[in-house]
């Protein structure tokens, strides 16, 4: 299963007051006020249906709030505990966000976020730790789902070059695809950003 733009927001970061509702009304249609229910339904369905893997293609959180990341990682751990591999990659809303807020009363306050290193530590068991190979300069990695099938996460949101796949990552990808071909493995890639002009 492939899921993207979950935009999970911890319910502890909003009281659903006027500033929060105004921000949602001016936004792009995100369902942040329902994100705990949506994430819970996803976890329940994955545990029940047992897909071969659950891939999350970025924008895991609303705007990179540390608490949202921590809660989502806990939910994803339930899926892995049920025997379903979970693979994640960050999106442009997940790291070092300047838009991470806690909404309370009539105000919005900056919320803690996480860095790339903290992301890798928190989500390490969701693809990175079990990867066949990974790119040292990004969050890109290859995961062997079956002997003849590799899933390759391509990071187009590195901290130094958001919205683009770095040249060094493309070199790593070329080497990884060559290795997969030599081993007779088909490859399915996933990423957050559209990588075509």
C-alpha positions as protocol buffer text, in pm:
chain_id: "A"
residue {
  index: 1
  type: UNK
  ca { x: 0 y: 0 z: 0 }
}
residue {
  index: 2
  type: UNK
  ca { x: 123 y: 349 z: -83 }
}
residue {
  index: 3
  type: UNK
  ca { x: 5 y: 645 z: 124 }
}
residue {
  index: 4
  type: UNK
  ca { x: 126 y: 1001 z: 90 }
}
residue {
  index: 5
  type: UNK
  ca { x: 54 y: 1339 z: 246 }
}
residue {
  index: 6
  type: UNK
  ca { x: -97 y: 1200 z: 564 }
}
residue {
  index: 7
  type: UNK
  ca { x: -21 y: 1536 z: 734 }
}
residue {
  index: 8
  type: UNK
  ca { x: -77 y: 1391 z: 1080 }
}
residue {
  index: 9
  type: UNK
  ca { x: -131 y: 1656 z: 1349 }
}
residue {
  index: 10
  type: UNK
  ca { x: -127 y: 1559 z: 1715 }
}
residue {
  index: 11
  type: UNK
  ca { x: -458 y: 1645 z: 1881 }
}
residue {
  index: 12
  type: UNK
  ca { x: -250 y: 1787 z: 2168 }
}
residue {
  index: 13
  type: UNK
  ca { x: -133 y: 2067 z: 1937 }
}
residue {
  index: 14
  type: UNK
  ca { x: -474 y: 2223 z: 1879 }
}
residue {
  index: 15
  type: UNK
  ca { x: -790 y: 2302 z: 2070 }
}
residue {
  index: 16
  type: UNK
  ca { x: -967 y: 2353 z: 1733 }
}
residue {
  index: 17
  type: UNK
  ca { x: -1025 y: 2716 z: 1821 }
}
residue {
  index: 18
  type: UNK
  ca { x: -1062 y: 3014 z: 1588 }
}
residue {
  index: 19
  type: UNK
  ca { x: -693 y: 3054 z: 1487 }
}
residue {
  index: 20
  type: UNK
  ca { x: -672 y: 2686 z: 1390 }
}
residue {
  index: 21
  type: UNK
  ca { x: -999 y: 2688 z: 1197 }
}
residue {
  index: 22
  type: UNK
  ca { x: -903 y: 3011 z: 1021 }
}
residue {
  index: 23
  type: UNK
  ca { x: -569 y: 2860 z: 917 }
}
residue {
  index: 24
  type: UNK
  ca { x: -747 y: 2551 z: 780 }
}
residue {
  index: 25
  type: UNK
  ca { x: -1000 y: 2763 z: 589 }
}
residue {
  index: 26
  type: UNK
  ca { x: -718 y: 2955 z: 419 }
}
residue {
  index: 27
  type: UNK
  ca { x: -522 y: 2637 z: 345 }
}
residue {
  index: 28
  type: UNK
  ca { x: -522 y: 2384 z: 67 }
}
residue {
  index: 29
  type: UNK
  ca { x: -784 y: 2141 z: 192 }
}
residue {
  index: 30
  type: UNK
  ca { x: -581 y: 1939 z: 440 }
}
residue {
  index: 31
  type: UNK
  ca { x: -798 y: 1739 z: 679 }
}
residue {
  index: 32
  type: UNK
  ca { x: -580 y: 1815 z: 984 }
}
residue {
  index: 33
  type: UNK
  ca { x: -868 y: 1817 z: 1230 }
}
residue {
  index: 34
  type: UNK
  ca { x: -946 y: 1456 z: 1127 }
}
residue {
  index: 35
  type: UNK
  ca { x: -588 y: 1335 z: 1094 }
}
residue {
  index: 36
  type: UNK
  ca { x: -586 y: 1124 z: 1415 }
}
residue {
  index: 37
  type: UNK
  ca { x: -897 y: 940 z: 1294 }
}
residue {
  index: 38
  type: UNK
  ca { x: -755 y: 899 z: 943 }
}
residue {
  index: 39
  type: UNK
  ca { x: -422 y: 768 z: 1076 }
}
residue {
  index: 40
  type: UNK
  ca { x: -600 y: 536 z: 1317 }
}
residue {
  index: 41
  type: UNK
  ca { x: -816 y: 396 z: 1038 }
}
residue {
  index: 42
  type: UNK
  ca { x: -505 y: 341 z: 824 }
}
residue {
  index: 43
  type: UNK
  ca { x: -330 y: 153 z: 1104 }
}
residue {
  index: 44
  type: UNK
  ca { x: -638 y: -60 z: 1174 }
}
residue {
  index: 45
  type: UNK
  ca { x: -681 y: -144 z: 805 }
}
residue {
  index: 46
  type: UNK
  ca { x: -313 y: -231 z: 757 }
}
residue {
  index: 47
  type: UNK
  ca { x: -312 y: -458 z: 1061 }
}
residue {
  index: 48
  type: UNK
  ca { x: -634 y: -626 z: 946 }
}
residue {
  index: 49
  type: UNK
  ca { x: -559 y: -653 z: 572 }
}
residue {
  index: 50
  type: UNK
  ca { x: -185 y: -735 z: 601 }
}
residue {
  index: 51
  type: UNK
  ca { x: -47 y: -573 z: 284 }
}
residue {
  index: 52
  type: UNK
  ca { x: 301 y: -681 z: 175 }
}
residue {
  index: 53
  type: UNK
  ca { x: 427 y: -341 z: 293 }
}
residue {
  index: 54
  type: UNK
  ca { x: 302 y: 6 z: 386 }
}
residue {
  index: 55
  type: UNK
  ca { x: 490 y: 288 z: 211 }
}
residue {
  index: 56
  type: UNK
  ca { x: 451 y: 646 z: 330 }
}
residue {
  index: 57
  type: UNK
  ca { x: 570 y: 890 z: 66 }
}
residue {
  index: 58
  type: UNK
  ca { x: 629 y: 1204 z: 269 }
}
residue {
  index: 59
  type: UNK
  ca { x: 448 y: 1488 z: 441 }
}
residue {
  index: 60
  type: UNK
  ca { x: 396 y: 1249 z: 728 }
}
residue {
  index: 61
  type: UNK
  ca { x: 308 y: 1539 z: 957 }
}
residue {
  index: 62
  type: UNK
  ca { x: 109 y: 1858 z: 923 }
}
residue {
  index: 63
  type: UNK
  ca { x: 412 y: 2086 z: 942 }
}
residue {
  index: 64
  type: UNK
  ca { x: 693 y: 1885 z: 1098 }
}
residue {
  index: 65
  type: UNK
  ca { x: 585 y: 1912 z: 1462 }
}
residue {
  index: 66
  type: UNK
  ca { x: 801 y: 1691 z: 1683 }
}
residue {
  index: 67
  type: UNK
  ca { x: 500 y: 1569 z: 1882 }
}
residue {
  index: 68
  type: UNK
  ca { x: 315 y: 1477 z: 1563 }
}
residue {
  index: 69
  type: UNK
  ca { x: 618 y: 1279 z: 1442 }
}
residue {
  index: 70
  type: UNK
  ca { x: 650 y: 1099 z: 1775 }
}
residue {
  index: 71
  type: UNK
  ca { x: 283 y: 999 z: 1782 }
}
residue {
  index: 72
  type: UNK
  ca { x: 283 y: 887 z: 1418 }
}
residue {
  index: 73
  type: UNK
  ca { x: 596 y: 676 z: 1473 }
}
residue {
  index: 74
  type: UNK
  ca { x: 411 y: 507 z: 1760 }
}
residue {
  index: 75
  type: UNK
  ca { x: 116 y: 429 z: 1533 }
}
residue {
  index: 76
  type: UNK
  ca { x: 343 y: 292 z: 1260 }
}
residue {
  index: 77
  type: UNK
  ca { x: 514 y: 71 z: 1516 }
}
residue {
  index: 78
  type: UNK
  ca { x: 177 y: -102 z: 1567 }
}
residue {
  index: 79
  type: UNK
  ca { x: 170 y: -190 z: 1196 }
}
residue {
  index: 80
  type: UNK
  ca { x: 522 y: -331 z: 1208 }
}
residue {
  index: 81
  type: UNK
  ca { x: 438 y: -525 z: 1525 }
}
residue {
  index: 82
  type: UNK
  ca { x: 159 y: -691 z: 1325 }
}
residue {
  index: 83
  type: UNK
  ca { x: 418 y: -813 z: 1072 }
}
residue {
  index: 84
  type: UNK
  ca { x: 376 y: -549 z: 799 }
}
residue {
  index: 85
  type: UNK
  ca { x: 699 y: -371 z: 695 }
}
residue {
  index: 86
  type: UNK
  ca { x: 660 y: 8 z: 705 }
}
residue {
  index: 87
  type: UNK
  ca { x: 881 y: 229 z: 486 }
}
residue {
  index: 88
  type: UNK
  ca { x: 888 y: 608 z: 513 }
}
residue {
  index: 89
  type: UNK
  ca { x: 1051 y: 901 z: 342 }
}
residue {
  index: 90
  type: UNK
  ca { x: 1022 y: 1267 z: 444 }
}
residue {
  index: 91
  type: UNK
  ca { x: 833 y: 1529 z: 248 }
}
residue {
  index: 92
  type: UNK
  ca { x: 876 y: 1904 z: 237 }
}
residue {
  index: 93
  type: UNK
  ca { x: 652 y: 1948 z: 544 }
}
residue {
  index: 94
  type: UNK
  ca { x: 848 y: 1711 z: 768 }
}
residue {
  index: 95
  type: UNK
  ca { x: 1184 y: 1868 z: 854 }
}
residue {
  index: 96
  type: UNK
  ca { x: 1298 y: 2201 z: 998 }
}
residue {
  index: 97
  type: UNK
  ca { x: 960 y: 2360 z: 932 }
}
residue {
  index: 98
  type: UNK
  ca { x: 903 y: 2726 z: 1007 }
}
residue {
  index: 99
  type: UNK
  ca { x: 526 y: 2660 z: 1000 }
}
residue {
  index: 100
  type: UNK
  ca { x: 502 y: 2421 z: 1296 }
}
residue {
  index: 101
  type: UNK
  ca { x: 259 y: 2564 z: 1553 }
}
residue {
  index: 102
  type: UNK
  ca { x: 55 y: 2472 z: 1856 }
}
residue {
  index: 103
  type: UNK
  ca { x: -293 y: 2630 z: 1845 }
}
residue {
  index: 104
  type: UNK
  ca { x: -436 y: 2728 z: 2181 }
}
residue {
  index: 105
  type: UNK
  ca { x: -710 y: 2978 z: 2263 }
}
residue {
  index: 106
  type: UNK
  ca { x: -676 y: 3289 z: 2051 }
}
residue {
  index: 107
  type: UNK
  ca { x: -313 y: 3232 z: 1959 }
}
residue {
  index: 108
  type: UNK
  ca { x: -69 y: 3010 z: 1777 }
}
residue {
  index: 109
  type: UNK
  ca { x: 271 y: 2933 z: 1927 }
}
residue {
  index: 110
  type: UNK
  ca { x: 579 y: 2786 z: 1758 }
}
residue {
  index: 111
  type: UNK
  ca { x: 603 y: 2410 z: 1812 }
}
residue {
  index: 112
  type: UNK
  ca { x: 920 y: 2202 z: 1838 }
}
residue {
  index: 113
  type: UNK
  ca { x: 1032 y: 2043 z: 1511 }
}
residue {
  index: 114
  type: UNK
  ca { x: 1298 y: 1789 z: 1428 }
}
residue {
  index: 115
  type: UNK
  ca { x: 1615 y: 1789 z: 1222 }
}
residue {
  index: 116
  type: UNK
  ca { x: 1718 y: 1539 z: 960 }
}
residue {
  index: 117
  type: UNK
  ca { x: 1934 y: 1351 z: 1209 }
}
residue {
  index: 118
  type: UNK
  ca { x: 1642 y: 1331 z: 1452 }
}
residue {
  index: 119
  type: UNK
  ca { x: 1413 y: 1213 z: 1171 }
}
residue {
  index: 120
  type: UNK
  ca { x: 1652 y: 931 z: 1086 }
}
residue {
  index: 121
  type: UNK
  ca { x: 1670 y: 827 z: 1451 }
}
residue {
  index: 122
  type: UNK
  ca { x: 1293 y: 841 z: 1512 }
}
residue {
  index: 123
  type: UNK
  ca { x: 1198 y: 660 z: 1191 }
}
residue {
  index: 124
  type: UNK
  ca { x: 1507 y: 438 z: 1172 }
}
residue {
  index: 125
  type: UNK
  ca { x: 1312 y: 113 z: 1196 }
}
residue {
  index: 126
  type: UNK
  ca { x: 1085 y: 211 z: 907 }
}
residue {
  index: 127
  type: UNK
  ca { x: 1305 y: 122 z: 612 }
}
residue {
  index: 128
  type: UNK
  ca { x: 1642 y: 274 z: 697 }
}
residue {
  index: 129
  type: UNK
  ca { x: 1772 y: 16 z: 946 }
}
residue {
  index: 130
  type: UNK
  ca { x: 1687 y: -278 z: 719 }
}
residue {
  index: 131
  type: UNK
  ca { x: 1791 y: -119 z: 392 }
}
residue {
  index: 132
  type: UNK
  ca { x: 2011 y: -301 z: 142 }
}
residue {
  index: 133
  type: UNK
  ca { x: 2185 y: 25 z: 65 }
}
residue {
  index: 134
  type: UNK
  ca { x: 2132 y: 392 z: 139 }
}
residue {
  index: 135
  type: UNK
  ca { x: 2254 y: 726 z: 14 }
}
residue {
  index: 136
  type: UNK
  ca { x: 2469 y: 902 z: 273 }
}
residue {
  index: 137
  type: UNK
  ca { x: 2368 y: 1246 z: 143 }
}
residue {
  index: 138
  type: UNK
  ca { x: 1991 y: 1204 z: 159 }
}
residue {
  index: 139
  type: UNK
  ca { x: 1712 y: 987 z: 300 }
}
residue {
  index: 140
  type: UNK
  ca { x: 1717 y: 762 z: -7 }
}
residue {
  index: 141
  type: UNK
  ca { x: 1744 y: 387 z: 46 }
}
residue {
  index: 142
  type: UNK
  ca { x: 1669 y: 49 z: -113 }
}
residue {
  index: 143
  type: UNK
  ca { x: 1467 y: -217 z: 67 }
}
residue {
  index: 144
  type: UNK
  ca { x: 1434 y: -579 z: -44 }
}
residue {
  index: 145
  type: UNK
  ca { x: 1065 y: -665 z: -14 }
}
residue {
  index: 146
  type: UNK
  ca { x: 1114 y: -1001 z: -187 }
}
residue {
  index: 147
  type: UNK
  ca { x: 1407 y: -1179 z: -350 }
}
residue {
  index: 148
  type: UNK
  ca { x: 1305 y: -1037 z: -687 }
}
residue {
  index: 149
  type: UNK
  ca { x: 1158 y: -701 z: -579 }
}
residue {
  index: 150
  type: UNK
  ca { x: 1327 y: -393 z: -434 }
}
residue {
  index: 151
  type: UNK
  ca { x: 1150 y: -81 z: -312 }
}
residue {
  index: 152
  type: UNK
  ca { x: 1362 y: 230 z: -355 }
}
residue {
  index: 153
  type: UNK
  ca { x: 1283 y: 550 z: -167 }
}
residue {
  index: 154
  type: UNK
  ca { x: 1417 y: 854 z: -351 }
}
residue {
  index: 155
  type: UNK
  ca { x: 1457 y: 1164 z: -136 }
}
residue {
  index: 156
  type: UNK
  ca { x: 1378 y: 1489 z: -317 }
}
residue {
  index: 157
  type: UNK
  ca { x: 1371 y: 1693 z: 5 }
}
residue {
  index: 158
  type: UNK
  ca { x: 1725 y: 1696 z: 139 }
}
residue {
  index: 159
  type: UNK
  ca { x: 1794 y: 1975 z: 384 }
}
residue {
  index: 160
  type: UNK
  ca { x: 2049 y: 2138 z: 152 }
}
residue {
  index: 161
  type: UNK
  ca { x: 1843 y: 2103 z: -166 }
}
residue {
  index: 162
  type: UNK
  ca { x: 1466 y: 2089 z: -90 }
}
residue {
  index: 163
  type: UNK
  ca { x: 1245 y: 1999 z: -385 }
}
residue {
  index: 164
  type: UNK
  ca { x: 1523 y: 1844 z: -594 }
}
residue {
  index: 165
  type: UNK
  ca { x: 1706 y: 1516 z: -620 }
}
residue {
  index: 166
  type: UNK
  ca { x: 2075 y: 1586 z: -563 }
}
residue {
  index: 167
  type: UNK
  ca { x: 2335 y: 1483 z: -821 }
}
residue {
  index: 168
  type: UNK
  ca { x: 2501 y: 1258 z: -563 }
}
residue {
  index: 169
  type: UNK
  ca { x: 2166 y: 1089 z: -498 }
}
residue {
  index: 170
  type: UNK
  ca { x: 2116 y: 1032 z: -871 }
}
residue {
  index: 171
  type: UNK
  ca { x: 2461 y: 869 z: -882 }
}
residue {
  index: 172
  type: UNK
  ca { x: 2365 y: 646 z: -587 }
}
residue {
  index: 173
  type: UNK
  ca { x: 2035 y: 564 z: -760 }
}
residue {
  index: 174
  type: UNK
  ca { x: 2212 y: 466 z: -1082 }
}
residue {
  index: 175
  type: UNK
  ca { x: 2443 y: 233 z: -889 }
}
residue {
  index: 176
  type: UNK
  ca { x: 2148 y: 86 z: -697 }
}
residue {
  index: 177
  type: UNK
  ca { x: 1945 y: 22 z: -1013 }
}
residue {
  index: 178
  type: UNK
  ca { x: 2246 y: -145 z: -1174 }
}
residue {
  index: 179
  type: UNK
  ca { x: 2289 y: -367 z: -868 }
}
residue {
  index: 180
  type: UNK
  ca { x: 1919 y: -460 z: -875 }
}
residue {
  index: 181
  type: UNK
  ca { x: 1939 y: -548 z: -1245 }
}
residue {
  index: 182
  type: UNK
  ca { x: 2246 y: -764 z: -1187 }
}
residue {
  index: 183
  type: UNK
  ca { x: 2057 y: -953 z: -916 }
}
residue {
  index: 184
  type: UNK
  ca { x: 1744 y: -993 z: -1129 }
}
residue {
  index: 185
  type: UNK
  ca { x: 1526 y: -777 z: -905 }
}
residue {
  index: 186
  type: UNK
  ca { x: 1247 y: -555 z: -1029 }
}
residue {
  index: 187
  type: UNK
  ca { x: 1239 y: -207 z: -875 }
}
residue {
  index: 188
  type: UNK
  ca { x: 953 y: 13 z: -762 }
}
residue {
  index: 189
  type: UNK
  ca { x: 1057 y: 364 z: -665 }
}
residue {
  index: 190
  type: UNK
  ca { x: 867 y: 611 z: -451 }
}
residue {
  index: 191
  type: UNK
  ca { x: 930 y: 972 z: -361 }
}
residue {
  index: 192
  type: UNK
  ca { x: 743 y: 1273 z: -235 }
}
residue {
  index: 193
  type: UNK
  ca { x: 809 y: 1544 z: -490 }
}
residue {
  index: 194
  type: UNK
  ca { x: 732 y: 1523 z: -858 }
}
residue {
  index: 195
  type: UNK
  ca { x: 1076 y: 1467 z: -1006 }
}
residue {
  index: 196
  type: UNK
  ca { x: 981 y: 1550 z: -1366 }
}
residue {
  index: 197
  type: UNK
  ca { x: 989 y: 1907 z: -1495 }
}
